[in-house]
XYZ file of N, CA, C and O in Angstrom:
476
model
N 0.836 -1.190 0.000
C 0.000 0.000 0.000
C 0.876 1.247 0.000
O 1.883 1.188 0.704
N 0.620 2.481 -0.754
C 1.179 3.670 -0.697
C 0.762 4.654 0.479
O -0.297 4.643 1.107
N 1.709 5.398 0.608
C 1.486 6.369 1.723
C 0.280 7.202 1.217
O 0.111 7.115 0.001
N -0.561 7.959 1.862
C -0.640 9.087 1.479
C -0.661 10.212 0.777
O -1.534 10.670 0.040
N 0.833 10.783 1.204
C 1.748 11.872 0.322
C 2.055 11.334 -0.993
O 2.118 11.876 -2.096
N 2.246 10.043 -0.580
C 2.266 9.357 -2.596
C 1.420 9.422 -3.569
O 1.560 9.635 -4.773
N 0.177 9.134 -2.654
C -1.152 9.251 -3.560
C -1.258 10.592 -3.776
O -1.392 10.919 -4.955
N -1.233 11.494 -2.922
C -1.690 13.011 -3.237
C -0.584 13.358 -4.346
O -0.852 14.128 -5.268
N 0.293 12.935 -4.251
C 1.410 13.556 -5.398
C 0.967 12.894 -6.697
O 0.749 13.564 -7.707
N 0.865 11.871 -6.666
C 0.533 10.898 -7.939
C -0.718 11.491 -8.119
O -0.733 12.096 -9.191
N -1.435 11.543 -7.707
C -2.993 12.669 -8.417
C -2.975 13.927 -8.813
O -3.553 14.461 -9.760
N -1.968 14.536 -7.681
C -2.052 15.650 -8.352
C -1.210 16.273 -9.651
O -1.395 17.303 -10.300
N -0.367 15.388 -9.744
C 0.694 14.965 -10.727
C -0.175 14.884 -12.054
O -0.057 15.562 -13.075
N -1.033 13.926 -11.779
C -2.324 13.606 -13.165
C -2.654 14.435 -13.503
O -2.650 14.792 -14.681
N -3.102 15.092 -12.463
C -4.102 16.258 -13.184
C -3.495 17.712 -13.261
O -4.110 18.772 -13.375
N -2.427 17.545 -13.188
C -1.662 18.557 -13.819
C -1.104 18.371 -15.330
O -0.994 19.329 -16.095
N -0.644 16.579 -15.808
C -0.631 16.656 -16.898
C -2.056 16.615 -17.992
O -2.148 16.809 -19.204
N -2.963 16.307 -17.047
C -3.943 16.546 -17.787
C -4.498 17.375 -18.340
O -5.192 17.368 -19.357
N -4.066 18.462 -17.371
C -4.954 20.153 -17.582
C -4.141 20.578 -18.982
O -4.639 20.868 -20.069
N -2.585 20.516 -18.567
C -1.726 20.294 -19.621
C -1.904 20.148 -21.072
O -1.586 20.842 -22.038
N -2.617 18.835 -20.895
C -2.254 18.160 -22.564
C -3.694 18.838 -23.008
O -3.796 19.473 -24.058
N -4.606 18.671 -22.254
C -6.092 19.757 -22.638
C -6.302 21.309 -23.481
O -7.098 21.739 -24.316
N -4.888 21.951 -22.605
C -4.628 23.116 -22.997
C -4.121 23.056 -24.035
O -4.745 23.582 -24.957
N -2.393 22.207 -24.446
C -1.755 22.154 -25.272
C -2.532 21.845 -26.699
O -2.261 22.394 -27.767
N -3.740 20.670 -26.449
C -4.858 20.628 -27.670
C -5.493 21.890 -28.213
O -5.460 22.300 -29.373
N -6.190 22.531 -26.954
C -6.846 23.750 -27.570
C -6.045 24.547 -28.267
O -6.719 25.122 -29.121
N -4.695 24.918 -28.317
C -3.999 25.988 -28.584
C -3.685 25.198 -29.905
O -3.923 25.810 -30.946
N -3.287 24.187 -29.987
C -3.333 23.572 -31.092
C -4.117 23.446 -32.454
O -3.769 23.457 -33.634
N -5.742 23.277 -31.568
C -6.321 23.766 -32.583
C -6.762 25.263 -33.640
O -7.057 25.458 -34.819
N -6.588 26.077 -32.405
C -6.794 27.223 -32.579
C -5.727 27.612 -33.769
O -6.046 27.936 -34.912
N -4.610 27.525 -33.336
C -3.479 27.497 -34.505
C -3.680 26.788 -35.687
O -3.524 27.428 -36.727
N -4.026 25.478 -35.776
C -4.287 25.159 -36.977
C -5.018 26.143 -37.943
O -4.506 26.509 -39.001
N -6.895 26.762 -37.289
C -7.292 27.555 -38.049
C -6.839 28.532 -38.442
O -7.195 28.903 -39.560
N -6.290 28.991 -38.009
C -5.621 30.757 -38.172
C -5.266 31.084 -39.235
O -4.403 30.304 -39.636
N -5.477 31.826 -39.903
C -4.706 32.821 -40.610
C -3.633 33.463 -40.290
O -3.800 34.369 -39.473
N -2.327 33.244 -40.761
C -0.835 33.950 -40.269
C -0.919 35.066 -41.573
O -1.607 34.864 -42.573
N -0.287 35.978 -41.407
C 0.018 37.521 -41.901
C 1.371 37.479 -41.907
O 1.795 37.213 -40.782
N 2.282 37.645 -42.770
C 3.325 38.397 -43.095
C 4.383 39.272 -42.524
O 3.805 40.357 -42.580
N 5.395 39.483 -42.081
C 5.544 41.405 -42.084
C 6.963 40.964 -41.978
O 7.216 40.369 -40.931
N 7.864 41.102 -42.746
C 9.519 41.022 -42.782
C 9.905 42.500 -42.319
O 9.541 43.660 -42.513
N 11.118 41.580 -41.390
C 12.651 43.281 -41.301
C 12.751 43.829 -41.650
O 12.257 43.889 -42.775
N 13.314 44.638 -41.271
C 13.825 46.242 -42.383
C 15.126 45.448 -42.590
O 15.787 46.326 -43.146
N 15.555 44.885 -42.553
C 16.722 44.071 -43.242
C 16.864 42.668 -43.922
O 17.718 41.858 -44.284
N 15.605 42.855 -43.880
C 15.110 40.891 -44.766
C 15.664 40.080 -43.951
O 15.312 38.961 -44.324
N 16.230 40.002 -43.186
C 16.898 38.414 -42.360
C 15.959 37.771 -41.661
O 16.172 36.617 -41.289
N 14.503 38.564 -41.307
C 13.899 37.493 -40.378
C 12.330 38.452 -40.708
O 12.025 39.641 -40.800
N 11.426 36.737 -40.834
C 9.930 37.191 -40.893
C 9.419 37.160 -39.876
O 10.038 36.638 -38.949
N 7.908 37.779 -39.616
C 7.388 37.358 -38.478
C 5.790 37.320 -38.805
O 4.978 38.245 -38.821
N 5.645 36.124 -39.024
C 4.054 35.760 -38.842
C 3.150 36.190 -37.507
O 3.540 36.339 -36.349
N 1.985 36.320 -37.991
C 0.969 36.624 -36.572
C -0.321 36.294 -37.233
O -0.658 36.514 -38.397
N -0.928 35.768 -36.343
C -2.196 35.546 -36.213
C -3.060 35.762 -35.572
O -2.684 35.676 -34.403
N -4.324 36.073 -35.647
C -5.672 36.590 -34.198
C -5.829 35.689 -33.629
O -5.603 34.782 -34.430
N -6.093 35.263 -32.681
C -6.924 33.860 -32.032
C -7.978 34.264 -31.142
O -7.932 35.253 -30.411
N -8.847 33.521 -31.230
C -10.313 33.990 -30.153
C -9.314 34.276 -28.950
O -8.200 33.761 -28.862
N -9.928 35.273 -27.925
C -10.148 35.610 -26.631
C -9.156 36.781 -26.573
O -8.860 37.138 -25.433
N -8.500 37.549 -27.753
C -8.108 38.763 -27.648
C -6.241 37.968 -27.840
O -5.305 38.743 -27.647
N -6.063 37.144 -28.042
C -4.749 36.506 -28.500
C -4.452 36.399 -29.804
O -5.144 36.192 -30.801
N -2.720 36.667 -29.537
C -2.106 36.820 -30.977
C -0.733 35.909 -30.822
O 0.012 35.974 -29.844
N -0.537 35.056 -31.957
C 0.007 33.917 -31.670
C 1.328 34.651 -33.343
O 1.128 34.837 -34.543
N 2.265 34.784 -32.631
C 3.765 35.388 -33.278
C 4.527 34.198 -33.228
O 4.572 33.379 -32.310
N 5.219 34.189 -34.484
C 6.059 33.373 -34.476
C 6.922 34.605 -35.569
O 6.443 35.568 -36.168
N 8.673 33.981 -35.498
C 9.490 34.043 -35.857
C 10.546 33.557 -37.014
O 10.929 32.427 -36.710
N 11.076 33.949 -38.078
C 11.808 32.729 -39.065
C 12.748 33.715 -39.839
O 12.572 34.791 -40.410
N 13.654 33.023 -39.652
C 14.548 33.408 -40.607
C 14.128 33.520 -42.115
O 13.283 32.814 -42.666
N 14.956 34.656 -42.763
C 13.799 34.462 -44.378
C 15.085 33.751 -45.044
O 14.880 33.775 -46.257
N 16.254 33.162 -44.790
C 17.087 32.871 -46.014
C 16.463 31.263 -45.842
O 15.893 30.820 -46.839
N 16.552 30.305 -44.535
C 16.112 29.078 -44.468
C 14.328 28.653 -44.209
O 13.675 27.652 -44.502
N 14.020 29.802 -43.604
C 12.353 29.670 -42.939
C 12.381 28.674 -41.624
O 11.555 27.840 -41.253
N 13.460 29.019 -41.142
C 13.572 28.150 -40.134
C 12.920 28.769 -38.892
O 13.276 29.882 -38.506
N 11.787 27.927 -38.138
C 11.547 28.781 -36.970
C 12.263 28.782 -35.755
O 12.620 27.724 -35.237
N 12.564 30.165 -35.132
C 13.511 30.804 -34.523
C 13.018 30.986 -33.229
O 13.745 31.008 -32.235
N 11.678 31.131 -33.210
C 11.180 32.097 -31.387
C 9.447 31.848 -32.017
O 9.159 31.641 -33.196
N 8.730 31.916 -31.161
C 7.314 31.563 -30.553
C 6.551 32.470 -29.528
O 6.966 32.332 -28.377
N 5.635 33.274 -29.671
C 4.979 33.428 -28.582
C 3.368 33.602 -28.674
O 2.864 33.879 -29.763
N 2.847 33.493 -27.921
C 1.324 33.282 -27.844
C 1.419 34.331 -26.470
O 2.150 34.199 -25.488
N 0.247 35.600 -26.812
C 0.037 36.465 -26.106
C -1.356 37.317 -25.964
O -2.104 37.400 -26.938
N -1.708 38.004 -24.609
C -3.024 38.538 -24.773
C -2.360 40.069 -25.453
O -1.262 40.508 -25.109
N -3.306 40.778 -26.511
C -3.188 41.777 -26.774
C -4.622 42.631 -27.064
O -4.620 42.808 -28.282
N -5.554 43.094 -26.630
C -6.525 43.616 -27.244
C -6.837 44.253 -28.548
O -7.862 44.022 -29.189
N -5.796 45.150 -28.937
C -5.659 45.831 -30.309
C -4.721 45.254 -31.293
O -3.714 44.656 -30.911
N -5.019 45.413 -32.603
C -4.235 44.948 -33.661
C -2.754 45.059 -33.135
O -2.249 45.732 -32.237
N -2.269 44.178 -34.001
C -0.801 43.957 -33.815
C 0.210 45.130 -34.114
O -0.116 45.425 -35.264
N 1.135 45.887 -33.803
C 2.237 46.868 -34.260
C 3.364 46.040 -34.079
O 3.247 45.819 -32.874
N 4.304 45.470 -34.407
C 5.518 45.147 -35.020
C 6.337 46.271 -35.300
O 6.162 47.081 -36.210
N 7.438 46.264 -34.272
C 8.809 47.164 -34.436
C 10.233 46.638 -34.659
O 11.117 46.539 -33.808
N 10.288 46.340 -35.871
C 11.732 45.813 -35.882
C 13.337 47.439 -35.367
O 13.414 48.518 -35.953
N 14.150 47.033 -34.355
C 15.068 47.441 -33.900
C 16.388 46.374 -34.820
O 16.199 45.371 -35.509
N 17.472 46.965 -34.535
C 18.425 46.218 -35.104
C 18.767 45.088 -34.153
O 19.319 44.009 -34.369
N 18.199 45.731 -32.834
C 18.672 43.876 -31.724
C 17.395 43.342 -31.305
O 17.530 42.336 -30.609
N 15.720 43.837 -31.587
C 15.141 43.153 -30.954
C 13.425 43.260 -31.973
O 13.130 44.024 -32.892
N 12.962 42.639 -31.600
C 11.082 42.443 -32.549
C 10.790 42.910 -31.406
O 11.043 42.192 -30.439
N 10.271 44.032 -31.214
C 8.984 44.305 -30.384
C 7.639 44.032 -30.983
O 7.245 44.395 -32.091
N 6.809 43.132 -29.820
C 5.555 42.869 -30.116
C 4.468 43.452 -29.297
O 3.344 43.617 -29.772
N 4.840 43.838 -27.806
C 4.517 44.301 -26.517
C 4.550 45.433 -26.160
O 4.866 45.555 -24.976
N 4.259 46.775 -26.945
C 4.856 48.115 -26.146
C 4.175 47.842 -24.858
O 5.103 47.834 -24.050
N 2.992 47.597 -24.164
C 3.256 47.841 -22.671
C 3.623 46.812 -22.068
O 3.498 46.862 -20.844
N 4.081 45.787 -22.550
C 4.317 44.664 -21.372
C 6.118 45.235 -20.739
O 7.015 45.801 -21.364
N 6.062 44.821 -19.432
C 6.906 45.047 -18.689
C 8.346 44.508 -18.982
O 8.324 43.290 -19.162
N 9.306 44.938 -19.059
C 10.781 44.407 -19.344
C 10.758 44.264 -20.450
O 10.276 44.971 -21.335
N 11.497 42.944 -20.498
C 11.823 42.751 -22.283
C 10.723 41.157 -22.569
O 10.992 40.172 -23.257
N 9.533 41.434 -21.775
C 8.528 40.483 -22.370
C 7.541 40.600 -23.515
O 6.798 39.769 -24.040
N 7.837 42.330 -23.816
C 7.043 42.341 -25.040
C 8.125 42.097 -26.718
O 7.673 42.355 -27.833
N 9.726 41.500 -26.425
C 9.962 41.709 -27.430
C 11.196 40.170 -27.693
O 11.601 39.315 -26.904
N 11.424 40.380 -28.978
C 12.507 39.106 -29.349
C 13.859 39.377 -29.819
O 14.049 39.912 -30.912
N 14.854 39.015 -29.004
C 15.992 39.561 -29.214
C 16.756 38.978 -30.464
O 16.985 37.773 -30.564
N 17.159 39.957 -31.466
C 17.693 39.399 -32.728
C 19.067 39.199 -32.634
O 19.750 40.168 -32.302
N 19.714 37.919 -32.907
C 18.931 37.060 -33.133
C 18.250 36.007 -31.950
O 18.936 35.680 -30.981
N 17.641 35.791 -32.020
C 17.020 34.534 -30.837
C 17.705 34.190 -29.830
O 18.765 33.734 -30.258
N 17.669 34.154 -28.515
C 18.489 33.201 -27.795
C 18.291 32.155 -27.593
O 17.121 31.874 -27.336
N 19.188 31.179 -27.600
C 19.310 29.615 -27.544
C 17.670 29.198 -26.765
O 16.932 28.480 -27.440
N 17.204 29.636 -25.470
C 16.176 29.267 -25.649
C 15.309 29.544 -26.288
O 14.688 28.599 -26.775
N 14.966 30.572 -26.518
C 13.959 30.547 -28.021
C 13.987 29.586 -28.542
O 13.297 28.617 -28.225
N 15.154 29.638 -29.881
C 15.027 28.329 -30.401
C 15.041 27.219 -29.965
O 14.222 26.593 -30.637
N 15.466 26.597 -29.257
C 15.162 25.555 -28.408
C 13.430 25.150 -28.009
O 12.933 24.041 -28.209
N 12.963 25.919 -27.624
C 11.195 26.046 -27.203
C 10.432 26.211 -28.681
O 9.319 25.702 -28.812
N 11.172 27.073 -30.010
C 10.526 26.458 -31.204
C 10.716 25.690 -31.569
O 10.234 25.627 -32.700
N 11.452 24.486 -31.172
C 11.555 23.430 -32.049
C 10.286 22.413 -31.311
O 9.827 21.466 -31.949
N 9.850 22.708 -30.050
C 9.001 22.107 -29.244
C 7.879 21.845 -30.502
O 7.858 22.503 -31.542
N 6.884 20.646 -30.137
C 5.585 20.716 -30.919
C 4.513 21.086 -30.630
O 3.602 21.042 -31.457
């Protein structure tokens, strides 16, 4: 027989990957439908797709334009259309979000890419 603390961990363990893989579906689907939009650098080296998604979300992604390789990922609440600021070191997507969470440092840092290669 298990303790306790085993069981409570092992359940709550479940239903954390559960909530998980639930979420990871919805966002999934949502992405499938979408419509992605366009909008390259002021230096052609890197595109950046965006899309609307129900509930006031905009789902950005990142790519290099010589390979189309994706580079960086983010899924975010924004109420108003998208503005895109390419800088020479960074994609702003966020003017009010706090720090450097509204933007993508060019080029990517290792985690970025790393988390786009995720599925």
């Amino acid at each position: 027989m298990r303790s306790v603390p085993a069981r409570v961990f092992i359940v709550t363990t479940s239903v954390i990957i559960a909530l998980g893989a639930v979420q990871y579906r919805s966002a999934v689907t949502q992405m499938k439908g979408a419509t992605f939009h366009d909008q390259k650098s002021d230096d052609g080296k890197y595109i950046a797709r965006y899309a609307y998604l129900p509930r006031n979300r905009i789902a950005l992604r990142l790519y290099r334009a010589t390979t189309a390789e994706l580079l960086a990922e983010r899924v975010y609440r924004y109420p108003e259309r998208i503005r895109l600021f390419w800088t020479e070191d960074y994609l702003i997507y966020d003017t009010s979000a706090e720090g450097d969470d509204g933007e993508i440092e060019l080029p990517p840092s290792w985690w970025d890419r790393a988390k786009a290669k995720l599925p």
